[in-house]
């Protein structure tokens, strides 16, 4: 993760610098510089060079305060955030995710679980740390957060080896986090596609309030129109690729709600209208359509 | 642990997801390919085929993997569901005109 380390003395000097900048108490040196308290203090007072500083120590520090290793090493990290994490609340969010906190971490808990299942805890923690989030952040999944977080998470996974098919998977596996919740059980008890999407229509606030949701049930059609005011999401407005990725994710997510009730997914017809600062998508689903094949493992 | 649900239909989607899970578990426990292949009494080459999703698992190997890598039943159930969904997406991507392009 750290690209600019040329030699050990540089690493050692930089680690000391960060410890001073953030104000890490000496009693917590053992969390960063592996060793006994005596060894750590001897290293700090430069009485010994028994401890050789390397990438592992920056990783320890990054994990301790949930700040990207690269940003720590480069000195571009948010020092106030680092100090808040250390002395007040480890779960403090970076400024980037504080504006318009109209969504919840729980809506990405399935992505975190998928990362852990397929890449391991270390990878998942590294992804969070590189976004300046502490690995423990998902312990409070009801934490409010903004839409930029979701776009950033998808972007960083796309950059870290997730194929296009796997990116689509992330929108398809909501069951990993939702199936055992009261809302998940409500979906599970659905007897028809109409029940599934009626439950969704009645519960959009559980997911987020970034979008204006307009629901229409006309005959056998469910028409959902979502409107996102982009002026409230400036970072998304600037990065159209991130926005497109997020919208594709949402499209696939909408299709897979029936799976929570043991039904096949229903992919909507979509129409996108982008006018100035408004991003509007109209999804049309036909609720009586049977989708084949039924989902069960097929033999090779 | 009853492993029947894992042994039924090990299609390519299931094998790929199981392979990813086994690999990350092995790495998190800091085992080499040789460590684990010795434990399973199979060649390293044969084990690599499991970890790349090319080889189906029999009950004996699977039970040893569960034991050696501390695989959890709930995770394995989730992997089965994920592989069903991956297969579904692959199918719909090919045949459903509404699948996002």
Coordinates of C-alpha atoms in Angstrom, one line a residue:
Chain A
X1 CA 0.0 0.0 0.0
X2 CA 2.8 2.4 0.7
X3 CA 4.6 3.4 -2.4
X4 CA 7.0 6.1 -1.4
X5 CA 9.2 4.4 1.2
X6 CA 12.7 4.4 0.0
X7 CA 14.6 3.2 3.0
X8 CA 14.2 2.3 6.6
X9 CA 15.5 5.4 8.2
X10 CA 12.9 7.3 6.2
X11 CA 10.2 5.0 7.4
X12 CA 11.4 5.3 11.0
X13 CA 11.5 9.1 10.8
X14 CA 8.1 9.3 9.2
X15 CA 6.5 7.0 11.8
X16 CA 7.9 9.1 14.6
X17 CA 6.6 12.2 12.9
X18 CA 3.1 10.8 12.6
X19 CA 3.1 9.7 16.2
X20 CA 4.0 13.3 17.2
X21 CA 1.5 14.9 14.8
X22 CA -1.4 12.8 16.0
X23 CA -0.3 12.9 19.6
X24 CA -0.4 9.1 20.2
X25 CA 0.2 8.7 23.9
X26 CA 3.4 6.8 24.7
X27 CA 1.4 4.2 26.6
X28 CA -0.2 3.2 23.3
X29 CA 3.1 2.8 21.5
X30 CA 2.8 -0.9 21.8
X31 CA -0.2 -0.8 19.6
X32 CA 1.9 0.6 16.8
X33 CA 5.5 -0.6 17.4
X34 CA 5.2 -4.2 18.2
X35 CA 7.2 -5.1 21.3
X36 CA 7.2 -4.8 25.0
X37 CA 6.6 -1.4 26.6
X38 CA 10.3 -1.2 27.5
X39 CA 11.4 -2.0 23.9
X40 CA 8.9 0.5 22.5
X41 CA 10.1 3.3 24.9
X42 CA 13.7 2.5 24.1
X43 CA 12.9 2.8 20.4
X44 CA 11.1 6.1 21.0
X45 CA 14.0 7.6 22.9
X46 CA 16.4 6.3 20.3
X47 CA 18.3 4.3 22.8
X48 CA 18.1 1.1 20.7
X49 CA 17.7 0.1 17.1
X50 CA 16.4 -3.3 17.9
X51 CA 13.0 -2.5 16.4
X52 CA 13.2 -2.2 12.6
X53 CA 10.3 -0.1 11.3
X54 CA 8.6 -1.5 8.2
X55 CA 5.3 -1.5 6.5
X56 CA 3.7 -3.6 9.2
X57 CA 4.1 -0.7 11.7
X58 CA 2.3 1.7 9.3
X59 CA -0.4 -0.9 8.9
X60 CA -0.7 -1.1 12.7
X61 CA -1.1 2.7 12.9
X62 CA -3.5 2.9 10.0
X63 CA -5.7 0.2 11.7
X64 CA -5.5 1.9 15.1
X65 CA -7.0 5.1 13.8
X66 CA -8.7 4.0 10.6
X67 CA -6.7 6.3 8.2
X68 CA -5.2 5.3 4.9
X69 CA -1.6 4.2 5.1
X70 CA -0.7 6.2 2.0
X71 CA -2.2 9.3 3.4
X72 CA -0.5 8.8 6.7
X73 CA 2.9 8.4 5.0
X74 CA 2.4 11.3 2.6
X75 CA 1.2 13.6 5.4
X76 CA -2.0 14.3 3.4
X77 CA -4.3 12.8 6.1
X78 CA -6.9 14.7 8.1
X79 CA -5.1 15.3 11.4
X80 CA -8.3 16.4 13.2
X81 CA -10.0 13.2 12.2
X82 CA -7.0 11.1 13.3
X83 CA -7.1 12.8 16.7
X84 CA -10.9 12.5 17.1
X85 CA -10.5 8.8 16.3
X86 CA -7.8 8.4 18.9
X87 CA -9.2 10.5 21.7
X88 CA -13.0 10.7 21.2
X89 CA -14.8 8.2 19.0
X90 CA -13.1 5.6 16.7
X91 CA -16.2 5.6 14.5
X92 CA -16.0 9.3 13.6
X93 CA -16.7 9.7 9.9
X94 CA -14.4 11.6 7.5
X95 CA -15.7 14.9 6.4
X96 CA -16.3 13.5 2.9
X97 CA -19.1 11.3 4.3
X98 CA -20.6 13.8 6.7
X99 CA -22.5 16.0 4.3
X100 CA -26.1 14.9 3.5
X101 CA -26.1 11.7 5.6
X102 CA -29.3 10.4 4.0
X103 CA -28.4 6.8 3.9
X104 CA -27.1 4.1 6.3
X105 CA -24.1 1.9 6.5
X106 CA -26.4 -1.2 6.8
X107 CA -27.2 -0.8 3.1
X108 CA -23.7 -1.8 2.2
X109 CA -23.3 -4.5 5.0
X110 CA -23.9 -7.2 2.3
X111 CA -20.9 -5.8 0.3
X112 CA -18.7 -6.0 3.4
X113 CA -19.8 -9.6 4.1
X114 CA -19.2 -10.5 0.5
X115 CA -15.6 -9.0 0.7
X116 CA -15.0 -11.0 3.9
X117 CA -16.3 -14.3 2.4
X118 CA -14.4 -14.0 -0.9
X119 CA -11.3 -12.0 -0.1
X120 CA -11.0 -12.3 3.7
X121 CA -11.2 -10.0 6.7
X122 CA -7.8 -8.4 6.0
X123 CA -8.7 -7.3 2.5
X124 CA -12.1 -5.9 3.7
X125 CA -10.3 -4.0 6.5
X126 CA -7.7 -2.6 4.1
X127 CA -10.5 -1.4 1.8
X128 CA -12.1 0.5 4.7
X129 CA -8.9 1.9 6.0
X130 CA -7.9 3.1 2.5
X131 CA -11.2 5.0 2.6
X132 CA -10.2 6.5 5.9
X133 CA -12.7 4.4 7.8
X134 CA -11.9 2.2 10.8
X135 CA -12.5 -1.5 10.3
X136 CA -15.0 -1.5 13.3
X137 CA -17.3 0.9 11.5
X138 CA -19.8 -1.9 10.6
X139 CA -20.3 -2.7 14.2
X140 CA -22.8 0.2 14.1
X141 CA -24.6 -0.5 10.8
X142 CA -27.3 2.0 11.6
X143 CA -24.7 4.8 11.3
X144 CA -26.0 7.5 8.8
X145 CA -23.7 8.2 5.9
X146 CA -24.0 9.9 2.6
X147 CA -24.4 8.6 -1.0
X148 CA -20.8 9.4 -1.8
X149 CA -19.7 6.6 0.4
X150 CA -21.5 4.0 -1.7
X151 CA -20.0 5.4 -4.9
X152 CA -16.5 5.4 -3.3
X153 CA -16.9 1.8 -2.1
X154 CA -17.9 0.6 -5.5
X155 CA -15.1 2.6 -7.2
X156 CA -12.4 1.2 -4.9
X157 CA -13.6 -2.4 -5.4
X158 CA -13.6 -1.9 -9.1
X159 CA -10.0 -0.7 -8.8
X160 CA -9.0 -3.6 -6.5
X161 CA -9.7 -6.6 -8.8
X162 CA -13.5 -6.9 -8.9
X163 CA -14.6 -7.9 -12.4
X164 CA -17.7 -6.3 -14.0
X165 CA -19.6 -9.5 -13.3
X166 CA -18.6 -9.3 -9.6
X167 CA -19.6 -5.7 -9.5
X168 CA -23.0 -6.8 -10.7
X169 CA -23.0 -9.4 -7.9
X170 CA -22.8 -6.7 -5.3
X171 CA -26.2 -5.5 -6.3
X172 CA -27.6 -9.0 -6.2
X173 CA -26.7 -10.2 -2.7
X174 CA -28.7 -7.9 -0.4
X175 CA -30.0 -11.1 1.3
X176 CA -26.6 -11.4 3.0
X177 CA -27.5 -8.5 5.3
X178 CA -31.2 -8.2 5.0
X179 CA -32.6 -11.8 5.2
X180 CA -32.7 -12.1 9.0
X181 CA -34.0 -8.5 9.8
X182 CA -37.7 -7.8 10.4
X183 CA -37.9 -6.2 7.0
X184 CA -36.1 -9.2 5.4
X185 CA -38.7 -11.5 7.0
X186 CA -41.5 -9.2 5.6
X187 CA -40.0 -9.7 2.1
X188 CA -39.6 -13.4 2.8
X189 CA -43.3 -13.7 3.5
X190 CA -44.3 -12.2 0.2
X191 CA -46.6 -14.4 -1.9
X192 CA -46.3 -12.5 -5.1
X193 CA -44.1 -10.0 -7.0
X194 CA -46.8 -7.5 -6.1
X195 CA -46.2 -8.2 -2.4
X196 CA -42.4 -7.8 -2.8
X197 CA -42.5 -4.5 -4.5
X198 CA -45.4 -3.2 -2.3
X199 CA -43.1 -3.9 0.7
X200 CA -40.3 -2.1 -1.0
X201 CA -42.5 0.9 -1.9
X202 CA -43.5 1.2 1.7
X203 CA -40.0 1.0 3.1
X204 CA -37.7 3.2 1.0
X205 CA -36.9 5.2 4.0
X206 CA -35.2 2.2 5.5
X207 CA -32.7 2.4 2.8
X208 CA -32.2 6.1 2.1
X209 CA -33.7 9.5 1.6
X210 CA -31.2 10.7 -1.0
X211 CA -33.7 10.1 -3.8
X212 CA -37.3 11.2 -4.2
X213 CA -39.3 8.0 -4.8
X214 CA -42.5 8.0 -6.7
X215 CA -44.3 4.7 -6.8
X216 CA -47.2 3.8 -9.1
X217 CA -49.0 0.4 -9.3
X218 CA -50.9 0.5 -12.6
X219 CA -52.6 -2.8 -13.5
X220 CA -49.8 -5.4 -13.4
X221 CA -47.1 -2.8 -13.7
X222 CA -45.0 -1.2 -11.0
X223 CA -43.5 2.0 -12.1
X224 CA -40.9 3.5 -9.8
X225 CA -39.4 6.9 -10.6
X226 CA -36.4 8.0 -8.5
X227 CA -35.0 11.5 -8.6
X228 CA -31.6 12.5 -7.3
X229 CA -30.9 16.2 -6.9
X230 CA -27.2 16.3 -7.8
X231 CA -26.5 19.7 -6.3
X232 CA -26.6 17.9 -2.9
X233 CA -24.0 15.4 -4.1
X234 CA -21.2 17.5 -5.6
X235 CA -18.6 14.8 -5.6
X236 CA -20.9 12.5 -7.6
X237 CA -21.8 15.3 -10.0
X238 CA -18.1 15.7 -10.8
X239 CA -17.5 12.0 -11.4
X240 CA -20.0 10.7 -13.9
X241 CA -18.3 7.3 -14.0
X242 CA -18.9 6.8 -10.3
X243 CA -22.5 7.9 -10.7
X244 CA -23.1 5.5 -13.6
X245 CA -21.6 2.6 -11.6
X246 CA -23.9 3.5 -8.6
X247 CA -27.0 3.6 -10.8
X248 CA -26.2 0.3 -12.4
X249 CA -25.8 -1.2 -8.9
X250 CA -29.2 0.2 -7.9
X251 CA -30.8 -1.2 -11.1
X252 CA -29.6 -4.7 -10.3
X253 CA -30.5 -4.2 -6.6
X254 CA -34.1 -3.5 -7.6
X255 CA -34.2 -6.6 -9.7
X256 CA -33.1 -8.9 -6.9
X257 CA -35.6 -8.0 -4.2
X258 CA -37.9 -11.0 -5.2
X259 CA -35.0 -13.4 -4.3
X260 CA -35.7 -12.5 -0.6
X261 CA -39.0 -14.3 -1.1
X262 CA -37.5 -17.2 -3.0
X263 CA -38.5 -15.8 -6.4
X264 CA -36.4 -15.2 -9.5
X265 CA -35.2 -11.6 -10.1
X266 CA -37.2 -9.2 -12.2
X267 CA -35.1 -6.8 -14.3
X268 CA -36.8 -3.6 -15.0
X269 CA -37.1 -1.6 -18.2
X270 CA -35.3 1.6 -17.4
X271 CA -35.3 5.1 -18.8
X272 CA -32.8 7.7 -17.6
X273 CA -33.3 11.4 -17.8
X274 CA -30.5 13.8 -16.8
X275 CA -31.4 17.4 -16.9
X276 CA -29.0 20.0 -15.3
X277 CA -28.8 19.0 -11.7
X278 CA -31.5 16.3 -11.7
X279 CA -30.8 12.6 -12.3
X280 CA -34.1 10.8 -12.8
X281 CA -34.6 7.1 -13.5
X282 CA -37.9 5.5 -14.4
X283 CA -38.0 1.8 -13.7
X284 CA -40.9 -0.3 -15.1
X285 CA -41.6 -3.8 -13.9
X286 CA -44.3 -6.2 -15.0
X287 CA -45.3 -8.1 -12.0
X288 CA -47.1 -11.1 -13.4
X289 CA -44.2 -12.1 -15.7
X290 CA -42.8 -15.5 -14.9
X291 CA -39.0 -15.6 -15.1
X292 CA -37.3 -18.8 -15.9
X293 CA -35.3 -20.8 -15.0
X294 CA -36.2 -21.1 -11.3
X295 CA -33.1 -20.4 -9.2
X296 CA -31.5 -23.6 -8.2
X297 CA -28.1 -25.0 -8.8
X298 CA -27.9 -26.4 -12.3
X299 CA -25.7 -29.4 -13.0
X300 CA -22.9 -29.1 -15.4
Chain B
X1 CA -21.8 -30.3 10.2
X2 CA -24.1 -31.9 7.5
X3 CA -22.3 -31.2 4.3
X4 CA -24.9 -32.7 1.9
X5 CA -25.9 -29.3 0.7
X6 CA -22.4 -28.7 -0.6
X7 CA -22.0 -32.0 -2.4
X8 CA -25.1 -32.0 -4.6
X9 CA -24.4 -29.8 -7.7
X10 CA -20.9 -28.4 -7.7
X11 CA -21.2 -26.4 -10.9
X12 CA -18.5 -23.9 -12.0
X13 CA -20.1 -21.0 -10.1
X14 CA -20.1 -22.9 -6.9
X15 CA -16.6 -24.1 -7.4
X16 CA -15.3 -20.6 -8.1
X17 CA -16.9 -19.2 -5.0
X18 CA -15.8 -22.1 -2.8
X19 CA -12.3 -21.7 -4.3
X20 CA -12.1 -18.0 -3.3
X21 CA -13.4 -18.7 0.2
X22 CA -10.9 -21.6 0.7
X23 CA -8.0 -19.5 -0.6
X24 CA -8.7 -16.5 1.6
X25 CA -9.1 -18.8 4.7
X26 CA -5.8 -20.5 4.0
X27 CA -4.0 -17.2 3.6
X28 CA -5.6 -15.7 6.7
X29 CA -4.3 -18.7 8.7
X30 CA -0.9 -18.3 7.0
X31 CA -0.8 -21.9 5.6
X32 CA 1.1 -22.6 2.4
X33 CA -0.3 -24.8 -0.4
X34 CA 2.1 -27.5 0.8
X35 CA 0.9 -27.3 4.4
X36 CA -2.7 -27.9 3.4
X37 CA -2.1 -30.4 0.6
X38 CA 0.0 -32.5 3.1
X39 CA -2.9 -32.3 5.6
X40 CA -5.4 -33.4 2.9
X41 CA -3.0 -36.2 1.6
X42 CA -3.2 -34.9 -1.9
X43 CA -0.5 -33.4 -4.2
X44 CA 0.0 -29.6 -4.2
X45 CA -1.0 -29.7 -7.9
X46 CA -4.3 -31.3 -7.0
X47 CA -4.9 -28.8 -4.3
X48 CA -4.2 -25.9 -6.6
X49 CA -7.0 -27.3 -8.8
X50 CA -9.4 -27.0 -5.9
X51 CA -8.2 -23.4 -5.2
X52 CA -8.7 -22.4 -8.8
X53 CA -12.2 -24.0 -9.0
X54 CA -11.2 -26.7 -11.4
X55 CA -11.8 -29.7 -9.2
X56 CA -14.9 -30.9 -7.4
X57 CA -14.7 -31.6 -3.7
X58 CA -15.6 -35.1 -2.3
X59 CA -16.9 -35.6 1.2
X60 CA -13.6 -36.6 2.7
X61 CA -11.7 -33.6 1.3
X62 CA -14.5 -31.2 2.2
X63 CA -14.7 -32.5 5.8
X64 CA -10.9 -32.1 6.2
X65 CA -11.0 -28.6 4.7
X66 CA -13.9 -27.6 7.1
X67 CA -11.8 -28.9 10.0
X68 CA -8.4 -27.5 9.0
X69 CA -9.6 -24.1 7.8
X70 CA -12.3 -23.6 10.4
X71 CA -15.0 -23.1 7.7
X72 CA -18.3 -22.1 9.2
X73 CA -21.6 -23.6 8.2
X74 CA -23.4 -20.2 7.8
X75 CA -20.7 -19.0 5.5
X76 CA -20.9 -22.1 3.4
X77 CA -24.7 -21.7 3.1
X78 CA -24.2 -18.1 2.0
X79 CA -21.6 -19.2 -0.6
X80 CA -24.2 -21.7 -2.0
X81 CA -26.7 -18.9 -2.4
X82 CA -24.1 -16.5 -3.8
X83 CA -23.2 -19.0 -6.5
X84 CA -26.9 -19.5 -7.4
X85 CA -27.2 -15.8 -7.8
X86 CA -24.0 -15.6 -9.9
X87 CA -25.4 -18.3 -12.1
X88 CA -28.7 -16.3 -12.3
X89 CA -26.9 -13.1 -13.3
X90 CA -24.9 -15.0 -16.0
X91 CA -28.1 -16.4 -17.4
X92 CA -30.1 -13.1 -17.4
X93 CA -27.2 -11.1 -18.7
X94 CA -27.2 -13.4 -21.8
X95 CA -31.0 -13.7 -22.3
X96 CA -32.9 -10.9 -20.6
X97 CA -33.1 -7.7 -22.7
X98 CA -33.7 -5.7 -19.6
X99 CA -30.4 -6.7 -18.0
X100 CA -28.4 -3.4 -17.8
X101 CA -26.0 -3.1 -20.8

